[in-house]
PDB file of C-alpha atoms in Angstrom:
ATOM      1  CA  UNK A   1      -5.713  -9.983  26.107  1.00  0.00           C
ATOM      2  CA  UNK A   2      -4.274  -6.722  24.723  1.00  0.00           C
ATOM      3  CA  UNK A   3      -3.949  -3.609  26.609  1.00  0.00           C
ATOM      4  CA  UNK A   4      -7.120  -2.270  28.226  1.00  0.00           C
ATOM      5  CA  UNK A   5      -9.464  -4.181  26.388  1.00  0.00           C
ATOM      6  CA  UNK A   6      -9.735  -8.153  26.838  1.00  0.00           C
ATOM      7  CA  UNK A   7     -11.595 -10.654  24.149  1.00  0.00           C
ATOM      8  CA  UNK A   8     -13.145 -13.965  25.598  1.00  0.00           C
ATOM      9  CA  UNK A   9     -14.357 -16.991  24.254  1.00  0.00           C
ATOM     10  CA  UNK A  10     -17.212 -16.538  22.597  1.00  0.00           C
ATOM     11  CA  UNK A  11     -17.142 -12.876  22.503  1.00  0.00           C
ATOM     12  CA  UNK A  12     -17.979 -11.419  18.496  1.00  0.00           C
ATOM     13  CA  UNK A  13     -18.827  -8.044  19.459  1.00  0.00           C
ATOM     14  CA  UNK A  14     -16.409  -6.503  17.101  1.00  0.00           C
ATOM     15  CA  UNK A  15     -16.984  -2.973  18.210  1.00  0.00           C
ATOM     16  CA  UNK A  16     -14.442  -3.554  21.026  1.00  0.00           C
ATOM     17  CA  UNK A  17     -11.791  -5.202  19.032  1.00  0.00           C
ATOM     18  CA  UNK A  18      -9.082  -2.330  17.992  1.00  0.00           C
ATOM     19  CA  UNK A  19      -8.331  -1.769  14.435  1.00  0.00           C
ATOM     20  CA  UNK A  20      -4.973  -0.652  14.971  1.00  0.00           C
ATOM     21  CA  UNK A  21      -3.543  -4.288  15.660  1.00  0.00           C
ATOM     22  CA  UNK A  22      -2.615  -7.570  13.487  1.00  0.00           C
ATOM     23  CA  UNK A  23      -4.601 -10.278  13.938  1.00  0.00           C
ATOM     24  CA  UNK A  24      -5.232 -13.662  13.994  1.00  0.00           C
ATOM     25  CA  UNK A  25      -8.605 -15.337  12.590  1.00  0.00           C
ATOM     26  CA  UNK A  26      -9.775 -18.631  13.666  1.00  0.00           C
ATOM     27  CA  UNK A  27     -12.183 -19.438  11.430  1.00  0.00           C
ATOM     28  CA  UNK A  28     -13.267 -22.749  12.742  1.00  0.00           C
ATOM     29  CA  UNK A  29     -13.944 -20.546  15.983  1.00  0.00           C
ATOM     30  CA  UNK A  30     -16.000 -17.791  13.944  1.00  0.00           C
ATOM     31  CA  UNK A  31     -17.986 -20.749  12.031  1.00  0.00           C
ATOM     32  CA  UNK A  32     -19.952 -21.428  16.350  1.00  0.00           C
ATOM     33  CA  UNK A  33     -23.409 -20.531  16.354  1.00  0.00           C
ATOM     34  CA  UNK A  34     -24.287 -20.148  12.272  1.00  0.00           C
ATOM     35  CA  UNK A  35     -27.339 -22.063  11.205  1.00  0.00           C
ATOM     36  CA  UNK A  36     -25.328 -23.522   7.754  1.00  0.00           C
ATOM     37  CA  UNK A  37     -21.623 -23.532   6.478  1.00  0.00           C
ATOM     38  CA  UNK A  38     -23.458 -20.804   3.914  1.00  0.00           C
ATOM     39  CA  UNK A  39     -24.266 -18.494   7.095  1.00  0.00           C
ATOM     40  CA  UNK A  40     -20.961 -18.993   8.338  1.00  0.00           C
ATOM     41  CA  UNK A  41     -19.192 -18.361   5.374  1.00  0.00           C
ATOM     42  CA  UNK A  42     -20.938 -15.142   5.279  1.00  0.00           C
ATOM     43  CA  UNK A  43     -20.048 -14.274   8.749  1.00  0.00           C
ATOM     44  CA  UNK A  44     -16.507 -14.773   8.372  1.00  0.00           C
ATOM     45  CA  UNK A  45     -16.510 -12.314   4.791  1.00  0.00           C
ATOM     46  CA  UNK A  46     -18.242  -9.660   6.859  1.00  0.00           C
ATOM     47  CA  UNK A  47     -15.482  -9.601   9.211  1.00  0.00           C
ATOM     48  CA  UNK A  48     -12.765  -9.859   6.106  1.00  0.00           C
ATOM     49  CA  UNK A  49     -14.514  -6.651   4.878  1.00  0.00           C
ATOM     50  CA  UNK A  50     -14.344  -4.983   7.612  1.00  0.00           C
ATOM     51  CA  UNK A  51     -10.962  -6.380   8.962  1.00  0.00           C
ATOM     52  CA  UNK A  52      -9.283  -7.760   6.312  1.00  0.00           C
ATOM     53  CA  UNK A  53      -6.264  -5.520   6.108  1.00  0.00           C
ATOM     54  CA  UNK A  54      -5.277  -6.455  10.100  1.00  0.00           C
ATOM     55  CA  UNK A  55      -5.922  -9.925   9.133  1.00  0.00           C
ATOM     56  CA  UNK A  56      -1.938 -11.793   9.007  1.00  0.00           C
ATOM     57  CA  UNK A  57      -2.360 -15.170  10.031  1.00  0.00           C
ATOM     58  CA  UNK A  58      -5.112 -18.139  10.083  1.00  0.00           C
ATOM     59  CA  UNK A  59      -6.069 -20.919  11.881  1.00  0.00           C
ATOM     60  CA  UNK A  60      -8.033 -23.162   9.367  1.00  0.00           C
ATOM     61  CA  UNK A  61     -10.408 -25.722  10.434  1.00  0.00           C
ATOM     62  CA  UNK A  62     -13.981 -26.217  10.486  1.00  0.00           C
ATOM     63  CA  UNK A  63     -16.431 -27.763  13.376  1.00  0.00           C
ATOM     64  CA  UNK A  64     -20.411 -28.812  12.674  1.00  0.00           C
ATOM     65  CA  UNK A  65     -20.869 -25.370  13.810  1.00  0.00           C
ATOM     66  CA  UNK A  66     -22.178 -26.078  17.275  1.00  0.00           C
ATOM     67  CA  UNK A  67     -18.570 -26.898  18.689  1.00  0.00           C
ATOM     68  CA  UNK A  68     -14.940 -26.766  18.265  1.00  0.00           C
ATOM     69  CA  UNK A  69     -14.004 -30.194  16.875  1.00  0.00           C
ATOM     70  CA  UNK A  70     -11.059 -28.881  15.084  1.00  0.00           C
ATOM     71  CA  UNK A  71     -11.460 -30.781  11.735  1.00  0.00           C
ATOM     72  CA  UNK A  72      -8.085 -29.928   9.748  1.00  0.00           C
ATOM     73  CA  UNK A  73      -7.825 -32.077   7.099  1.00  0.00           C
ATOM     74  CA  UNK A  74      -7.738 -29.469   4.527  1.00  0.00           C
ATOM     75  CA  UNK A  75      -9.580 -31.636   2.109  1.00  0.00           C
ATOM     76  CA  UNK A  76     -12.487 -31.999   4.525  1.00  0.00           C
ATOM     77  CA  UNK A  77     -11.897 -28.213   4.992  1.00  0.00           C
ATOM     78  CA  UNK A  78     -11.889 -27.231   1.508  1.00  0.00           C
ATOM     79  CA  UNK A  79     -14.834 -29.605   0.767  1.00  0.00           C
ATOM     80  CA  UNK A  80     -17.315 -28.148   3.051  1.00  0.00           C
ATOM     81  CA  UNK A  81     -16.246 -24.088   2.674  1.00  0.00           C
ATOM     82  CA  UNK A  82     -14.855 -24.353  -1.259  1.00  0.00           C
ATOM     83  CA  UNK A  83     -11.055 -24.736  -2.052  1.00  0.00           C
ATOM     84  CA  UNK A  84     -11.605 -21.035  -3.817  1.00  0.00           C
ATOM     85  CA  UNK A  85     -13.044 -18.974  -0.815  1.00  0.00           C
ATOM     86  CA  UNK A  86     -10.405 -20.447   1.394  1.00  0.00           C
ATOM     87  CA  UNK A  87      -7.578 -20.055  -1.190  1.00  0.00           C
ATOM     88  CA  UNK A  88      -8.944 -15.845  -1.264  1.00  0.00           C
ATOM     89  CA  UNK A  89      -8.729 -16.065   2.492  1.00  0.00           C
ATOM     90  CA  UNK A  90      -4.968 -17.302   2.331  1.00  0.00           C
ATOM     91  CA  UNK A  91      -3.691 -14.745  -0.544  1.00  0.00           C
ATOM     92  CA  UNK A  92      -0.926 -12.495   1.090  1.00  0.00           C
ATOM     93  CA  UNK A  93      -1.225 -13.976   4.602  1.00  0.00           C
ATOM     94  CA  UNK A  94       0.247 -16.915   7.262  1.00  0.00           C
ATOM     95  CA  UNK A  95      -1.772 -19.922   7.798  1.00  0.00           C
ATOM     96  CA  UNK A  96      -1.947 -23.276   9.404  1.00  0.00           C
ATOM     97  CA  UNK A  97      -4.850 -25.649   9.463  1.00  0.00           C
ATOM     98  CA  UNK A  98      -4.500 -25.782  13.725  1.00  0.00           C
ATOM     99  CA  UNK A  99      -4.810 -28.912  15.268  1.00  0.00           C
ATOM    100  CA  UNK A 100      -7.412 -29.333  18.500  1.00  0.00           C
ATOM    101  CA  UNK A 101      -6.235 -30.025  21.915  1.00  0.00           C
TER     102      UNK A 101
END
């Protein structure tokens, strides 16, 4: 909740998300809903091209892209999305591979 405009759960209309702030990607969060780790992975760059300069900080983990199981064991992480692609997404930010509830 920032300001005047509010994002939910669930919500990835990015239209309403301002680009004047930092923020904070949850990628596990992003991965909900993609048919493969490959569609996924493609949904999370498209937001990194578009976003990538607000981008400071991370939450790593990964789910089986129906929920949020919260798997951060960043071998298990880097196994399924490539240690490379999430090494790029680290370069020149924060990070933590977030524990679930």
């Amino acid at each position: 909740n920032y300001g005047k405009w509010d994002l939910t759960h669930g919500q990835t209309n990015w239209k309403h998300v301002p680009k004047n702030i930092d923020l904070c990607i949850d990628i596990g969060h992003l991965m909900i809903g993609s048919k493969t780790f490959k569609d996924a992975k493609n949904r999370i760059d498209n937001i990194f091209k578009t976003r990538g300069k607000q981008i400071k900080h991370l939450h790593l983990h990964i789910n089986n892209l129906e929920n949020d199981l919260h798997i951060n064991d960043p071998k298990k992480v880097d196994q399924k999305m490539s240690s490379n692609w999430i090494n790029n997404l680290k370069v020149n930010r924060t990070f933590i591979y977030e524990k679930g509830e």
